[in-house]
Every structure is written in structure tokens, then in C-alpha cells.
Short mmCIF file of N, CA and C in Angstrom, two decimals:
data_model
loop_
_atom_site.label_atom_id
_atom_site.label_comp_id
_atom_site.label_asym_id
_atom_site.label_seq_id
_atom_site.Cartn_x
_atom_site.Cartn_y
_atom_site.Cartn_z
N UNK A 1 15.64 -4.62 8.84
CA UNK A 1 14.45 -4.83 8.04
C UNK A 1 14.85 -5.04 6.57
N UNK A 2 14.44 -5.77 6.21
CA UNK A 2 14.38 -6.34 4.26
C UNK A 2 14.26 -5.03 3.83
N UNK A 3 15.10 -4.30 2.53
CA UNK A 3 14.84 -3.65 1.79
C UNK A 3 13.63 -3.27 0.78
N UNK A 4 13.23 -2.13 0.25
CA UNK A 4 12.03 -2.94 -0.79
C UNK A 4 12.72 -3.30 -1.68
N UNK A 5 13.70 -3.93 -2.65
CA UNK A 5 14.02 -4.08 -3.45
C UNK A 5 14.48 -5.28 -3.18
N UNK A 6 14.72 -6.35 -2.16
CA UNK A 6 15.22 -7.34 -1.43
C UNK A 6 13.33 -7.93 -1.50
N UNK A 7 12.67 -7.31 -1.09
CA UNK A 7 11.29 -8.09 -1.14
C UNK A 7 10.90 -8.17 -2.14
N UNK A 8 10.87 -7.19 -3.59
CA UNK A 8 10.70 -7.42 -5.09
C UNK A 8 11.12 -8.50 -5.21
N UNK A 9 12.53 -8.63 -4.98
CA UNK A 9 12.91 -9.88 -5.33
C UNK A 9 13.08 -11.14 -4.69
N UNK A 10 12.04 -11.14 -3.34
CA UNK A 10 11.86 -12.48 -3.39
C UNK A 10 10.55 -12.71 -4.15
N UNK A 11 9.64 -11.60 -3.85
CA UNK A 11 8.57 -11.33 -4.27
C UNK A 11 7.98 -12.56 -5.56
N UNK A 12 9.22 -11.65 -6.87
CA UNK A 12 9.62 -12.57 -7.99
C UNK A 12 10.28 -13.92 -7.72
N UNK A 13 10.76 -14.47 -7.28
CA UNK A 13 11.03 -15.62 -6.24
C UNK A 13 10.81 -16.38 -6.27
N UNK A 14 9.01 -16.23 -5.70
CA UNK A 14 8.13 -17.02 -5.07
C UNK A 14 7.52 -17.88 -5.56
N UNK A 15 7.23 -17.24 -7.13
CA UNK A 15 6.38 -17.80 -8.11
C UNK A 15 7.13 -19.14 -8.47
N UNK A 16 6.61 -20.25 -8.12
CA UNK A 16 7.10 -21.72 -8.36
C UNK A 16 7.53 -21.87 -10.03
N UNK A 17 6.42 -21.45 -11.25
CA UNK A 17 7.84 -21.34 -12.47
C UNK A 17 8.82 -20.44 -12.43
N UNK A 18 8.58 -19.59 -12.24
CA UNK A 18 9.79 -18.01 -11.96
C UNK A 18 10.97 -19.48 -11.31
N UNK A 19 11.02 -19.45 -10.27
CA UNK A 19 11.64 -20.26 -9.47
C UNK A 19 12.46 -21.48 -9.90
N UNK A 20 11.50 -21.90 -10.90
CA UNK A 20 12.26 -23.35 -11.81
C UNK A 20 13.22 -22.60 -12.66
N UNK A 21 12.52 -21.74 -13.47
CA UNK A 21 13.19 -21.02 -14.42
C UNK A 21 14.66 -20.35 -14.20
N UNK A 22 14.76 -19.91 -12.69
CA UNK A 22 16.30 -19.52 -11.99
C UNK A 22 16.63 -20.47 -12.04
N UNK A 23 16.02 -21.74 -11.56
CA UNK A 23 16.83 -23.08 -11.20
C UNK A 23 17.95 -23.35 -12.39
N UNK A 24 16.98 -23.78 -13.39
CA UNK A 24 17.49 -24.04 -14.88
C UNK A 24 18.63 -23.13 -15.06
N UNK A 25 18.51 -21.49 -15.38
CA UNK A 25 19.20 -20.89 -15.55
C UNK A 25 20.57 -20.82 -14.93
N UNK A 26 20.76 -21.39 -13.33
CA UNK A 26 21.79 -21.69 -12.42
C UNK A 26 22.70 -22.71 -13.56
N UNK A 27 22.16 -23.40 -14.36
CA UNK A 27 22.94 -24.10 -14.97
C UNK A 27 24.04 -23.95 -15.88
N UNK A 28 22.73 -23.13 -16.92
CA UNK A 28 23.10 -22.50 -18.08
C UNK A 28 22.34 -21.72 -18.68
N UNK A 29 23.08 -20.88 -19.97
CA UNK A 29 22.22 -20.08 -20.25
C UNK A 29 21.11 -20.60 -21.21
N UNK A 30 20.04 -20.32 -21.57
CA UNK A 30 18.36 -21.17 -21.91
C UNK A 30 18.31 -20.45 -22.99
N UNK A 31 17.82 -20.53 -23.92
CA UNK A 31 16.60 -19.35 -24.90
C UNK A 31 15.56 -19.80 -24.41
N UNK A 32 14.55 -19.27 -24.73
CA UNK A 32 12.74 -19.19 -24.48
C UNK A 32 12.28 -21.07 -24.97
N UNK A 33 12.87 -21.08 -25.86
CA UNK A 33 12.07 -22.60 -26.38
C UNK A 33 12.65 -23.65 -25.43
N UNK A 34 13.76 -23.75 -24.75
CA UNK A 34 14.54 -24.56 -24.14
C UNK A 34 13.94 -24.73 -22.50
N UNK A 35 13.64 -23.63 -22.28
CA UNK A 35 12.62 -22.92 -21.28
C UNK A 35 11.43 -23.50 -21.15
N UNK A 36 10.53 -23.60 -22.53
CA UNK A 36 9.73 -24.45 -22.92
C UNK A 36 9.14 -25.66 -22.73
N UNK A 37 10.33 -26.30 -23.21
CA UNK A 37 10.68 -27.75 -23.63
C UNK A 37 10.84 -28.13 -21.76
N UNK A 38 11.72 -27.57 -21.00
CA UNK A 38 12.04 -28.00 -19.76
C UNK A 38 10.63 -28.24 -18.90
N UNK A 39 9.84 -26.70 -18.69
CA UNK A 39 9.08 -26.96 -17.94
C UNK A 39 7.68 -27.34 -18.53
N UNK A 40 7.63 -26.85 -20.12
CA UNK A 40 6.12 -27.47 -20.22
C UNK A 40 5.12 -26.52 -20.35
N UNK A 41 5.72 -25.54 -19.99
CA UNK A 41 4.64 -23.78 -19.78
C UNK A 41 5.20 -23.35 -21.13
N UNK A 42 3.62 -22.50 -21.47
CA UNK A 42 3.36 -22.41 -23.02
C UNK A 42 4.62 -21.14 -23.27
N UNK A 43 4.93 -20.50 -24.33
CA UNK A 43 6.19 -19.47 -24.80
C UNK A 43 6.16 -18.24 -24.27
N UNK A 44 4.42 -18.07 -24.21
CA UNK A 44 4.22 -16.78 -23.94
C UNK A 44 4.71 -16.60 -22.50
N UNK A 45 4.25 -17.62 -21.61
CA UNK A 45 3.79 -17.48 -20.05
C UNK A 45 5.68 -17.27 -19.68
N UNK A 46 6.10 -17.93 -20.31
CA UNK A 46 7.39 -17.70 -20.43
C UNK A 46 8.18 -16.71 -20.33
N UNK A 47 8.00 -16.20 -21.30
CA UNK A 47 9.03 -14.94 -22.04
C UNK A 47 8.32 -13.88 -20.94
N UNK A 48 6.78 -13.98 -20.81
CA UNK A 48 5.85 -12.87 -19.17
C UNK A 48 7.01 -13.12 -18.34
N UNK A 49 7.27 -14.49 -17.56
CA UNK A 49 8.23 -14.67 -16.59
C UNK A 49 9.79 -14.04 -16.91
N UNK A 50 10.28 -14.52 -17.89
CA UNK A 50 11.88 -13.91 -18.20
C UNK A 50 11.40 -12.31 -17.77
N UNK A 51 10.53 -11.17 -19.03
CA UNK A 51 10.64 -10.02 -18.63
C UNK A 51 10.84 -9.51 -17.00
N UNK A 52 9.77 -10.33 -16.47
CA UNK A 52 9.89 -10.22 -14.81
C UNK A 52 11.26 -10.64 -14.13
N UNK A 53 11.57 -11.37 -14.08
CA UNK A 53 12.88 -11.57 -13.66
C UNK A 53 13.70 -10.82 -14.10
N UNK A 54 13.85 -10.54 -15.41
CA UNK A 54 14.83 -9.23 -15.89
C UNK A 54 14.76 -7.82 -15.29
N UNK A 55 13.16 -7.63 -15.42
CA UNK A 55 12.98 -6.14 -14.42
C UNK A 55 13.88 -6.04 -13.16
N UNK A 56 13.20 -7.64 -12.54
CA UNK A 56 14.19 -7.50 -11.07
C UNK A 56 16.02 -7.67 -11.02
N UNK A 57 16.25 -8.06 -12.46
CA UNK A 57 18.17 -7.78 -12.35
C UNK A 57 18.40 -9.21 -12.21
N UNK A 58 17.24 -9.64 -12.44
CA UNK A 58 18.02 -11.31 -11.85
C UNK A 58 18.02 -12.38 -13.23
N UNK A 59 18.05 -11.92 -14.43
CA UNK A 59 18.96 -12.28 -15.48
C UNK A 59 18.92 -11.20 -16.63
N UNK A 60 20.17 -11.63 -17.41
CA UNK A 60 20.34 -10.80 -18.32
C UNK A 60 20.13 -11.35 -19.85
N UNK A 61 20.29 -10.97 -21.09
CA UNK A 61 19.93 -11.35 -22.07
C UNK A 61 20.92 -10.94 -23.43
N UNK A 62 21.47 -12.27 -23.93
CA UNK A 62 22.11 -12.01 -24.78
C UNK A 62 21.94 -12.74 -26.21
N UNK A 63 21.86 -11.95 -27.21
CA UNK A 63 21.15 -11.94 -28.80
C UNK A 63 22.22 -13.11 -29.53
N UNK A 64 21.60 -14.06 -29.81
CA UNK A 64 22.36 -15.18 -30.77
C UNK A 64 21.79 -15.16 -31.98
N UNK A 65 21.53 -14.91 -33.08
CA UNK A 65 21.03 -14.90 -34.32
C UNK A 65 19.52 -14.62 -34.12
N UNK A 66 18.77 -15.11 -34.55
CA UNK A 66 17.38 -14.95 -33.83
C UNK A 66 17.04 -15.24 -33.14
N UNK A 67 17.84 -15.99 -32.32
CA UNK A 67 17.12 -16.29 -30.44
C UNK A 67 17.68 -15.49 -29.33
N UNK A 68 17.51 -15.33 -28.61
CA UNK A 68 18.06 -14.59 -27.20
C UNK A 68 17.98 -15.46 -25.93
N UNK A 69 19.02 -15.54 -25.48
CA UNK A 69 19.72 -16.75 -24.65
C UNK A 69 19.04 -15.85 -23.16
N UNK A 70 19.20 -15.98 -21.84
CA UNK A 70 18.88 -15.57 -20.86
C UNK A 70 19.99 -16.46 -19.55
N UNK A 71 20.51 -15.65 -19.24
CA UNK A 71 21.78 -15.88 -18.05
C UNK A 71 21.31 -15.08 -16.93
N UNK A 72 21.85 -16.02 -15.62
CA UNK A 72 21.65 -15.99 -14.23
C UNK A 72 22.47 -15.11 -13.93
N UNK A 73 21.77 -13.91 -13.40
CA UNK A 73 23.08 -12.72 -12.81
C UNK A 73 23.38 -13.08 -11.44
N UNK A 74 24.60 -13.75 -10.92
CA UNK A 74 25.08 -14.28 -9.95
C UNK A 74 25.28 -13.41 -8.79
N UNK A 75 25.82 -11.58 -9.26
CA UNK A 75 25.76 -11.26 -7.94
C UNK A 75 24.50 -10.44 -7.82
N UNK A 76 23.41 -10.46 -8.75
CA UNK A 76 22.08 -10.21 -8.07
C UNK A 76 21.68 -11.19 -6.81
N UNK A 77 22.01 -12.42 -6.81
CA UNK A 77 21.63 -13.76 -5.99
C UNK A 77 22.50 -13.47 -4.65
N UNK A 78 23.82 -13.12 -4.90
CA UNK A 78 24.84 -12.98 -3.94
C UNK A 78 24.43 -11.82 -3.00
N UNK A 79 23.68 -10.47 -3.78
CA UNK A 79 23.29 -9.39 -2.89
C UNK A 79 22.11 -10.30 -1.90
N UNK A 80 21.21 -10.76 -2.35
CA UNK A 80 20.19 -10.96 -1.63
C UNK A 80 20.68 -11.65 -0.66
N UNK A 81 21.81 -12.99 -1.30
CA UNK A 81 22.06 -13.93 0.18
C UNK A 81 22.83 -13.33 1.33
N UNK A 82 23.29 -12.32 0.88
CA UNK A 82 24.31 -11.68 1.68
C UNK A 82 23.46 -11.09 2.78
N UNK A 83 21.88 -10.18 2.22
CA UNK A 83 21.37 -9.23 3.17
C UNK A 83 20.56 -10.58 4.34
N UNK A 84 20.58 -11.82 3.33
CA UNK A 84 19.68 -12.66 4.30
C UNK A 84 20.69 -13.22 5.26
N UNK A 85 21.95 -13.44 4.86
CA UNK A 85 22.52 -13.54 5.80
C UNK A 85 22.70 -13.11 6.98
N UNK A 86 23.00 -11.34 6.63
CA UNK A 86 23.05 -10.69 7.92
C UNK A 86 21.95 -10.50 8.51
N UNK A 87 20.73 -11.43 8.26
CA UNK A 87 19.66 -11.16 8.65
C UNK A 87 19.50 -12.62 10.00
N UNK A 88 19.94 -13.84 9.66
CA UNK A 88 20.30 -15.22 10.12
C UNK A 88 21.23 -14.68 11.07
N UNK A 89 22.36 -13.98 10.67
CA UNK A 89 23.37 -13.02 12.07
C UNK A 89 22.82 -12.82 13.15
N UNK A 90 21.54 -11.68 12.41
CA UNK A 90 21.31 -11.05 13.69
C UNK A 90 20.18 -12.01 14.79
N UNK A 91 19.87 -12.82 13.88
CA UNK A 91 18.28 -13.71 14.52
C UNK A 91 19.72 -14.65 15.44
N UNK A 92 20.42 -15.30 15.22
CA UNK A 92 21.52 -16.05 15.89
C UNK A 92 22.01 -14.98 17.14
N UNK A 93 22.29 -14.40 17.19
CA UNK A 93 22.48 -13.03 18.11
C UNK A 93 21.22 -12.57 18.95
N UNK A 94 20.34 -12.34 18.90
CA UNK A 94 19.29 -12.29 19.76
C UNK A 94 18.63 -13.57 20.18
N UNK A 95 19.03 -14.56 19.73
CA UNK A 95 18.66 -15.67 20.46
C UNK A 95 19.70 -16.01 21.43
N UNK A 96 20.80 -16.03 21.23
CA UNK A 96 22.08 -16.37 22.25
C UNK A 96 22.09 -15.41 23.11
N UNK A 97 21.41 -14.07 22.66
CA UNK A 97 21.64 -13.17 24.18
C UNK A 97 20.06 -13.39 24.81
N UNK A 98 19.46 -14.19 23.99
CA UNK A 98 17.95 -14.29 24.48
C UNK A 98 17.12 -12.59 24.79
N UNK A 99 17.22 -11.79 24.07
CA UNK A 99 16.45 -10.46 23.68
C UNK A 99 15.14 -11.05 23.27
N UNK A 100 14.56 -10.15 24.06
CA UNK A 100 13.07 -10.08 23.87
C UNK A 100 12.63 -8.71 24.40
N UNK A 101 11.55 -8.28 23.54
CA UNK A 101 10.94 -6.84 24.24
C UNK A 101 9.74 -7.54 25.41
N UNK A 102 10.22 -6.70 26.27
CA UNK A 102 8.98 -6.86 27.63
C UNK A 102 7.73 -6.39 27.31
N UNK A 103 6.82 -6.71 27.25
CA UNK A 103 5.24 -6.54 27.54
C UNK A 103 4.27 -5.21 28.15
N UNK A 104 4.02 -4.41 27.63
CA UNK A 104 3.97 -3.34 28.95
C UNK A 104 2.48 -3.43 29.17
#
């Protein structure tokens, strides 16, 4: 079964800017205006999304003069793919032994 902390974070995920916003970040690291400029969503709705993603560990934040840059924490991404992996394991495994619970 998914962890709760594995569902937080798809949870956070899901949200289609949240989602762009990792995308971007996979790249490089962003400040808030760059963030901006990419998707088009106003500063505030923004910086709402970064805090959220930060809560969940899935970037971090580092101070450049007056802006603050925001980087993709790679093995936050790596934990999750890992648990989904062994999750694809086990679904591959009960299909090849063909497991199913009987009906009572």
C-alpha cells in the first residue's frame, strides 16, 4: 500500500501548474519571476505553489541577492519512483502468477 507521505506527494503532483512548475525545475533552478514569465500564472499563485511543493521536500531554496532560486530535490523524485516501482513489481508478479482473491 502507498505510504501517506507517498500520496502527499502525488497529491501535490497532481495539480497541472504544481506539475509544470517540477517540469521546469527538472531543468534548472527558476526564481519566482522566471516561474512567471514561463507559465503565465500571476507571482502570488506561484510562490502558494513553490511553498507547497517545498512542504512536500520536493524542492529546495536557495537566496541569491534578493531573489531566491528554487531547485528540484532529485532524491525526493527517486524515493517516490522507487516505491512506485516496487509497486509495478508487485502488479507484474500477480499477474504472471495470475492471483486473484476468490469470491465467497
Amino acid at each position: 500500500m502507498v505510504m501517506s507521505v507517498e500520496t502527499d506527494v502525488l497529491r501535490v503532483l497532481a495539480d497541472p501548474l504544481r506539475a509544470r512548475i517540477v517540469t521546469l525545475l527538472a531543468g534548472e533552478a527558476l526564481c519566482t519571476c522566471h516561474l512567471v514569465e514561463e507559465t503565465g500564472a500571476r507571482q502570488t499563485n506561484i510562490s502558494n505553489h513553490l511553498r507547497v511543493l517545498k512542504d512536500a521536500g520536493l524542492v529546495e531554496t536557495e537566496p541569491c541577492g534578493r531573489f531566491t532560486y528554487y531547485r528540484l530535490r532529485p532524491e525526493a523524485l527517486d524515493a517516490l519512483a522507487g516505491r512506485l516501482g516496487e509497486l509495478a513489481g508487485a502488479a507484474r508478479a500477480a499477474r504472471a502468477d495470475d492471483r486473484k482473491r476468490p469470491c465467497t
